[in-house]
Structures are given as structure tokens and as C-alpha cells.
Amino acid sequence: SIDKINKPKRIIPLGLLNKKHAFLLTSILYAIGIWACFLLCPLGKHIALLIVFPLLIAYSLILKHIQLIGNFIIGGITGSVFIFSEAALTNEINKMWIPFCLATCLSIIREICKDVEDVEGDLRCNIITFPARHGSYSTLLLLRIFSICFCLFALLPWLYDYYGMLYLVLLLFFIELPLLYGVFVMIKKKSKIKEFIYLSTLLKGITIMGI
């Protein structure tokens, strides 16, 4: 499988959990998740059952194989935690659109970076991601473009007075400056996959700080 190459230390590649048991465990967790959704407010239930669950299944079966589309889907699912939480508790979405957009954009950047890490296994399994088709340098250029757009977009909530000065300070010093450092300083034209792994780790930390 692809994880034997890309993530050999995971449970299934190590042989600690076989595919049959993994499928059974996944099915049980999905069943619990679907049941739990019926205990939520209607809007939260609809987001989970009609959007998130179908997208997760479609991603695993089809969308993962489509350049960038899979990255956008995973980014959207990650960001949807915010709007889902508000909808599940209040049955409306008023306050969480901005965190949803910011988390989605940041997650897309990290997903593209992770594709560089996984390019060897993806190619062997005939999964043609953006890095697999266009190379690491073109991917770096894309990451830089996305990062600049994200940094500019993330300033809008402050510019339009949705959030105050504390938001701006935290955004600049804990998210934007580390992000720009990662894509413009850590990674160069001839950087190897190892450097992209470091960048992915940095992006994970940035995501935690973003929350």
C-alpha cells in the first residue's frame, strides 16, 4: 500500500493492524459518528451527514487522485470543524465563517506541502498529485503564492474591525511570519524532500497556533 512507502511507521504498514480489522474499526467509528449526529441541532447534523461524511468517502475513493482538488477538499473538511461546532450547538452559523476560511486556507497549504513528502509513494501507486506531475520547485512557487494570498486575506478581519489588535499581533508573530519564513527561507529551489518535511512540521505548529 501507499503507506508502506510514505508512512512505514504507521500501524497498518508495521503489521500491528490488518486491513480487515482496520475496515471493521473504521465502520464502527463511522456508525458511532452518524448516530451521534442525530443528537445535534439539525444544521450541525446536516453539515456532518450531507457534506463532511460524503466528502470523506469521495476523497478516499476518487478525489485524492485529482491534482489540488483533494488538497482543497481536505482543507475544507478541516476548516469545517468551526462552522460544524457552531451549527451543532446553536443551529446557526454567524461567528465561525472567518475561522473556517482561515483554517481551510492554512490546511490547504500544509496538504500541498505534505504531497511533496509523499511523492515517491504516490508515483508508485499511480496517484499524480501536483508535486508528482510538476516537481518540487513548481510546488514551492505555488506554496509561496498561496502563502502570500493567505497572509493578505488573513488581515481582512482586522482591517474591517471584526477582530482587534490582539488578533493582529498573534496573527503576525505566530502565523504569518513563521509561514513566510518557511516558504521563503527554509525552502529553496534545490531543497530536498527532507526540507519539505521540516516545513510540514512547522505548518503543523502554525496550525495549532492558529487555533
XYZ file of C-alpha atoms in Angstrom:
211
model
C 0.000 0.000 0.000
C 0.966 3.639 -0.296
C 1.673 3.973 3.436
C 4.357 1.279 3.262
C 6.402 3.798 1.289
C 5.225 7.150 2.613
C 4.423 6.345 6.251
C 6.129 3.000 7.062
C 5.900 3.544 10.838
C 2.117 3.708 10.901
C 0.145 0.896 12.497
C -1.024 -0.897 9.336
C 2.340 -0.835 7.463
C 4.006 -2.181 10.616
C 1.540 -5.077 10.627
C 0.072 -4.186 14.013
C -3.403 -3.921 12.493
C -4.534 -5.817 9.401
C -6.791 -4.368 6.725
C -9.811 -6.386 7.766
C -9.686 -5.137 11.337
C -8.926 -1.594 10.149
C -12.023 -1.666 7.941
C -14.123 -3.004 10.831
C -12.825 -0.308 13.185
C -13.466 2.392 10.575
C -17.010 1.150 10.033
C -17.708 1.167 13.772
C -16.378 4.718 14.149
C -18.416 5.920 11.175
C -21.531 4.296 12.640
C -20.927 5.969 16.021
C -20.344 9.300 14.294
C -23.538 9.039 12.253
C -25.551 8.054 15.331
C -24.076 10.935 17.332
C -25.066 13.410 14.612
C -28.745 12.738 15.326
C -28.216 14.121 18.839
C -27.134 17.510 17.470
C -29.009 20.555 16.252
C -30.432 19.982 12.739
C -27.972 22.285 10.943
C -24.974 20.571 12.520
C -26.424 17.171 11.646
C -26.921 18.199 8.014
C -23.382 19.539 7.694
C -21.950 16.289 9.008
C -24.198 13.842 7.168
C -24.716 15.653 3.859
C -21.350 17.368 3.405
C -18.499 16.088 5.569
C -19.141 12.333 5.528
C -19.783 12.148 1.756
C -16.677 14.247 1.064
C -14.535 11.972 3.244
C -15.706 8.920 1.329
C -15.385 10.629 -2.064
C -11.879 11.789 -1.169
C -10.726 8.294 -0.272
C -12.219 6.740 -3.406
C -11.798 9.410 -6.102
C -10.811 12.942 -5.177
C -7.420 12.066 -3.685
C -6.249 11.212 -7.202
C -7.125 14.630 -8.666
C -4.453 17.328 -8.545
C -5.137 20.032 -5.946
C -8.831 19.084 -5.678
C -8.004 16.603 -2.938
C -5.957 19.233 -1.106
C -8.876 21.687 -1.226
C -11.307 19.021 -0.018
C -9.176 18.067 2.988
C -8.581 21.737 3.758
C -12.321 22.386 3.664
C -13.096 19.402 5.876
C -10.511 20.565 8.415
C -11.890 24.108 8.419
C -15.462 22.851 8.674
C -14.818 21.917 12.302
C -15.511 25.552 13.193
C -18.800 26.010 11.356
C -19.907 22.495 12.323
C -19.291 23.215 16.011
C -21.327 26.416 15.948
C -24.108 24.802 13.933
C -24.193 21.736 16.192
C -24.563 23.855 19.324
C -26.693 26.792 18.158
C -28.327 25.608 14.903
C -26.928 28.634 13.060
C -23.634 29.897 11.641
C -22.841 33.519 12.405
C -19.426 33.774 14.025
C -17.341 30.946 12.670
C -17.061 31.797 8.969
C -13.771 33.655 9.420
C -12.061 30.844 11.406
C -13.423 28.391 8.824
C -11.848 30.321 5.934
C -8.528 30.857 7.718
C -8.241 27.222 8.814
C -9.191 25.969 5.354
C -6.571 28.108 3.604
C -3.830 27.164 6.045
C -4.735 23.480 5.809
C -4.588 23.580 2.003
C -1.058 24.970 2.170
C 0.006 22.186 4.521
C -1.678 19.485 2.431
C 0.209 20.614 -0.680
C 3.456 20.556 1.292
C 2.697 17.036 2.532
C 2.218 15.907 -1.076
C 5.903 16.633 -1.672
C 6.756 14.301 1.221
C 4.593 11.556 -0.277
C 5.588 11.938 -3.925
C 7.558 8.679 -4.095
C 4.738 6.506 -2.813
C 2.137 8.425 -4.833
C 4.027 7.825 -8.087
C 4.434 4.116 -7.383
C 0.693 3.849 -6.747
C -0.145 5.958 -9.813
C -1.501 8.894 -7.809
C -0.491 12.003 -9.746
C -0.508 14.882 -7.297
C 0.682 18.375 -8.175
C 4.250 17.742 -6.924
C 4.334 14.391 -8.707
C 3.481 15.988 -12.041
C 5.185 19.369 -11.799
C 8.073 18.815 -9.399
C 9.069 20.271 -6.052
C 10.177 23.673 -7.331
C 6.862 24.399 -9.068
C 5.156 23.244 -5.877
C 7.295 25.662 -3.887
C 6.226 28.521 -6.158
C 2.601 27.504 -5.651
C 3.112 27.381 -1.876
C 4.602 30.869 -1.958
C 1.697 32.254 -3.965
C -0.863 30.613 -1.683
C 1.004 31.790 1.412
C 1.113 35.420 0.272
C -2.593 35.311 -0.605
C -3.370 33.754 2.776
C -1.371 36.405 4.648
C -3.188 39.212 2.854
C -6.586 37.581 3.299
C -5.952 36.967 6.998
C -5.505 40.706 7.550
C -9.038 41.489 6.377
C -10.817 40.626 9.661
C -8.609 43.185 11.410
C -8.909 45.791 8.655
C -12.717 45.525 8.792
C -12.792 45.574 12.619
C -14.127 42.054 13.070
C -11.155 41.333 15.336
C -8.966 43.681 17.362
C -5.277 44.408 17.864
C -4.646 41.185 19.784
C -5.711 39.209 16.708
C -3.299 41.193 14.531
C -0.340 40.699 16.883
C -0.931 36.959 17.247
C -1.520 36.597 13.506
C 1.682 38.375 12.513
C 4.062 36.815 15.017
C 2.705 33.288 15.376
C 1.284 32.568 11.928
C 2.278 34.862 9.093
C 5.955 35.476 9.885
C 6.669 31.758 10.566
C 4.740 30.824 7.416
C 6.637 33.275 5.209
C 9.911 32.208 6.820
C 9.083 28.599 5.988
C 8.260 29.062 2.310
C 10.838 31.751 1.518
C 13.797 30.906 3.785
C 13.596 27.240 4.814
C 12.821 26.019 1.291
C 14.931 26.935 -1.721
C 14.903 25.968 -5.405
C 17.113 22.921 -4.829
C 15.682 21.852 -1.486
C 15.197 18.139 -0.935
C 12.183 16.307 0.451
C 13.762 16.465 3.916
C 13.341 20.247 3.967
C 9.682 19.922 2.969
C 9.201 17.548 5.906
C 10.569 20.243 8.214
C 8.234 22.762 6.592
C 5.278 20.430 7.094
C 6.161 20.147 10.785
C 6.376 23.931 11.025
C 2.990 24.256 9.341
C 1.503 21.848 11.860
C 2.743 24.101 14.657
C 1.394 27.163 12.878
C -1.988 25.469 12.557
C -2.061 24.794 16.307
C -1.174 28.418 16.989
C -3.894 29.481 14.545
C -6.496 27.684 16.624
